[in-house]
């Protein structure tokens, strides 16, 4: 899979690409991530990428010219073009799976008041939100999409921590996890987990997952 990320702050994205599972997936060639600085397609001396909003009001807007030129530099193969935006379709488990099946994603990070609306219709780009709150830029949302999608690429996570047991995969939350020591500050791990009885453990995990879902996310059971 290939992912192109367009941003005016490539430095925000660089660190996470070197670390942990994402860094290893890139080093192992399981995913090809290319980060592009939109300013490289700006044509003035100041390398400007924003301008005042038509109609007035506070805040700047990302100009269409450098952004369109940047994305068009990928032609003819842009893949699925996504503009990170609080106004977009909200990211969830199903959308992550849908994106993970794509061979190529192009992620555009907005800044300021957002990007000129003509990008949505004319690039075209589909808008994607990571939740109902507003961040200062699309770089962290792009990394959220990238990490969620990367986890689903075969070979990225080991069999023992298969994503099939993760929260949301079968509609409910994951079961609680425990590790050594068996007793910590007076709290014992549930006896069933050290019983060696795999059928009982499976039953306990299912019930504990359902109880946790009822407590924390009753909407998932509705
Ligand atoms: N004026 C915009 C609004 O109220 O919808 C907010 C713009 S925000 C300050 C700047 C950029 O951050 C956006 O263009 C987008 O790329 C990114 N961003 C902020 N919140 C986001 C979210 N929840 N999901 C995805 N991207 C987001």
XYZ file of C-alpha atoms and ligand atoms in Angstrom:
249
model
C 0.000 0.000 0.000
C 1.135 3.535 -0.745
C 0.149 6.663 1.200
C 0.979 10.212 0.082
C 0.541 12.915 2.735
C 0.366 16.616 1.801
C 1.037 19.094 4.602
C 2.672 22.450 5.336
C 4.228 20.939 8.496
C 6.064 17.759 7.394
C 8.034 17.841 10.667
C 4.898 16.980 12.660
C 4.555 13.764 10.684
C 8.213 12.734 10.438
C 8.722 11.488 14.036
C 5.856 8.971 14.236
C 6.903 7.478 10.889
C 10.178 6.357 12.502
C 8.703 4.762 15.634
C 7.072 1.533 16.773
C 4.826 -0.561 14.492
C 4.440 2.182 11.904
C 8.205 2.681 11.648
C 8.760 -1.062 11.345
C 6.038 -1.481 8.702
C 7.725 1.244 6.641
C 11.226 -0.197 7.184
C 9.945 -3.664 6.188
C 8.400 -2.272 2.995
C 4.857 -3.240 4.013
C 3.695 0.328 3.465
C 5.221 3.114 1.363
C 4.597 6.527 2.976
C 5.640 9.741 1.188
C 5.303 13.114 2.896
C 5.148 16.238 0.712
C 5.469 19.886 1.743
C 2.713 21.835 -0.047
C 4.963 24.941 0.088
C 7.203 23.281 -2.517
C 4.427 24.036 -5.053
C 3.995 27.667 -4.008
C 5.155 30.051 -6.723
C 5.926 33.252 -4.796
C 9.050 34.269 -2.897
C 7.357 33.931 0.500
C 6.269 30.361 -0.364
C 2.771 31.367 0.728
C 0.008 28.789 0.921
C -2.817 30.837 2.493
C -4.824 33.986 1.871
C -7.658 36.032 3.405
C -11.190 34.672 3.266
C -13.592 36.043 0.680
C -16.469 37.613 2.566
C -14.184 38.747 5.380
C -13.850 37.411 8.881
C -10.923 36.266 10.988
C -8.527 33.559 9.902
C -6.797 32.571 6.705
C -7.736 29.927 4.143
C -5.405 27.526 2.310
C -5.116 28.669 -1.310
C -6.099 26.272 -4.086
C -3.137 26.817 -6.474
C -0.260 25.191 -4.516
C -2.546 22.475 -3.157
C -3.935 21.497 -6.578
C -0.443 21.561 -8.128
C 0.893 19.413 -5.284
C -1.796 16.735 -5.583
C -1.710 16.807 -9.393
C 2.038 16.098 -9.260
C 1.037 12.512 -8.445
C -0.918 12.091 -11.679
C -2.058 9.851 -13.169
C -2.199 7.746 -9.978
C -3.591 9.681 -7.005
C -5.460 6.808 -5.370
C -8.318 7.682 -3.033
C -7.936 11.375 -2.194
C -8.942 12.341 1.351
C -9.106 15.793 2.890
C -8.894 15.687 6.683
C -11.712 17.909 7.935
C -13.999 18.152 10.980
C -16.835 18.391 8.427
C -16.121 14.952 6.961
C -17.475 11.419 7.346
C -16.450 10.257 10.796
C -13.713 7.631 10.957
C -14.778 4.329 12.499
C -13.881 0.659 12.310
C -15.751 0.084 9.011
C -14.152 3.064 7.275
C -10.676 1.987 8.472
C -11.245 -1.460 6.917
C -12.524 0.159 3.710
C -9.401 2.350 3.472
C -7.066 -0.537 4.294
C -8.353 -2.344 1.176
C -7.204 0.529 -1.070
C -3.832 0.231 -2.822
C -3.168 3.983 -2.615
C -4.369 6.796 -0.334
C -3.642 10.501 -0.670
C -4.170 12.439 2.567
C -4.409 16.244 2.594
C -3.836 18.115 5.863
C -5.592 21.434 6.273
C -4.477 24.340 8.506
C -5.900 27.786 9.377
C -9.686 27.918 8.721
C -9.319 24.983 6.349
C -8.751 24.641 2.603
C -10.536 26.451 -0.231
C -13.818 24.555 -0.692
C -13.153 24.039 -4.407
C -10.646 21.317 -3.466
C -13.515 19.077 -2.342
C -15.436 19.274 -5.610
C -12.620 19.720 -8.094
C -9.632 17.655 -6.979
C -11.925 15.906 -5.986
C -11.365 14.946 -2.349
C -13.628 13.204 0.148
C -13.722 14.771 3.599
C -12.858 12.627 6.607
C -13.124 13.584 10.287
C -11.524 11.784 13.234
C -14.178 13.059 15.654
C -16.461 15.870 16.680
C -13.831 18.313 17.918
C -11.491 20.730 16.158
C -7.701 20.411 16.043
C -5.347 23.047 14.631
C -4.323 20.977 11.644
C -4.850 17.766 9.702
C -1.435 16.254 10.520
C -2.500 14.364 13.661
C -5.738 13.183 11.976
C -3.660 11.952 8.994
C -1.431 10.003 11.394
C -4.519 8.546 13.079
C -5.797 7.308 9.712
C -2.355 6.008 8.755
C -1.795 4.087 11.989
C -5.306 2.590 12.066
C -4.979 1.448 8.445
C -1.411 0.173 8.847
C -2.465 -2.162 11.694
C -4.705 -4.022 9.222
C -1.983 -4.652 6.632
C -1.049 -8.343 6.734
C 2.289 -8.859 8.498
C 2.241 -5.578 10.461
C 1.002 -6.995 13.761
C 1.874 -10.490 14.893
C -0.669 -13.299 15.061
C -0.587 -13.233 18.861
C -1.952 -9.679 18.967
C -4.296 -10.119 16.026
C -6.577 -7.169 15.368
C -9.509 -9.588 15.120
C -9.728 -9.507 18.916
C -9.523 -5.736 19.154
C -12.368 -3.510 20.281
C -15.126 -2.929 17.669
C -14.086 -5.894 15.483
C -17.070 -7.982 16.574
C -19.203 -5.033 17.623
C -18.137 -4.788 21.274
C -15.111 -3.660 23.283
C -12.076 -5.838 23.974
C -12.010 -7.825 27.219
C -9.856 -6.588 30.160
C -6.193 -7.684 30.159
C -3.911 -8.570 33.094
C -0.213 -9.396 33.412
C 2.275 -10.231 36.205
C 2.387 -9.802 39.166
C -0.576 -11.972 40.066
C -1.189 -9.795 43.129
C -0.579 -6.045 42.997
C -1.333 -3.672 45.888
C -3.827 -6.123 47.310
C -5.597 -6.674 43.974
C -5.637 -10.240 42.618
C -6.078 -11.049 38.936
C -9.349 -12.959 38.292
C -8.798 -16.569 39.377
C -10.162 -17.986 36.111
C -7.241 -16.481 34.160
C -4.716 -18.618 36.045
C -6.897 -21.758 36.004
C -5.487 -23.091 32.711
C -9.079 -23.957 31.685
C -9.259 -22.430 28.205
C -13.007 -22.878 27.732
C -13.689 -21.085 31.037
C -11.210 -18.352 30.150
C -12.906 -17.776 26.789
C -16.338 -17.633 28.462
C -15.044 -15.196 31.120
C -13.446 -12.963 28.491
C -16.646 -12.794 26.436
C -18.732 -11.931 29.513
C -16.187 -9.394 30.755
C -16.089 -7.750 27.302
C -19.881 -7.505 27.245
C -19.983 -6.089 30.796
C -17.361 -3.482 29.914
C -19.269 -2.550 26.753
C -22.531 -2.194 28.731
C -20.726 0.040 31.228
C -18.590 2.199 28.898
C -20.325 2.056 25.494
C -23.965 0.948 25.809
C -24.590 2.502 22.362
C -22.636 -0.395 20.791
C -25.122 -2.929 22.172
C -28.227 -0.975 21.164
N -12.795 26.087 10.469
C -12.805 24.646 10.504
C -14.111 24.155 11.107
O -14.596 24.784 12.036
O -14.622 23.110 10.655
C -11.659 24.107 11.359
C -10.335 24.179 10.696
S -9.073 23.429 11.664
C -8.599 24.728 12.728
C -7.726 23.298 10.547
C -7.564 21.935 9.905
O -7.368 20.947 10.915
C -8.706 21.412 9.074
O -8.701 21.949 7.764
C -8.458 19.916 9.073
O -7.527 19.540 8.070
C -7.826 19.694 10.443
N -8.769 19.154 11.439
C -9.168 19.773 12.582
N -10.019 19.007 13.262
C -10.160 17.855 12.571
C -10.925 16.676 12.764
N -11.721 16.524 13.812
N -10.825 15.691 11.848
C -10.035 15.834 10.762
N -9.301 16.944 10.509
C -9.366 17.947 11.397
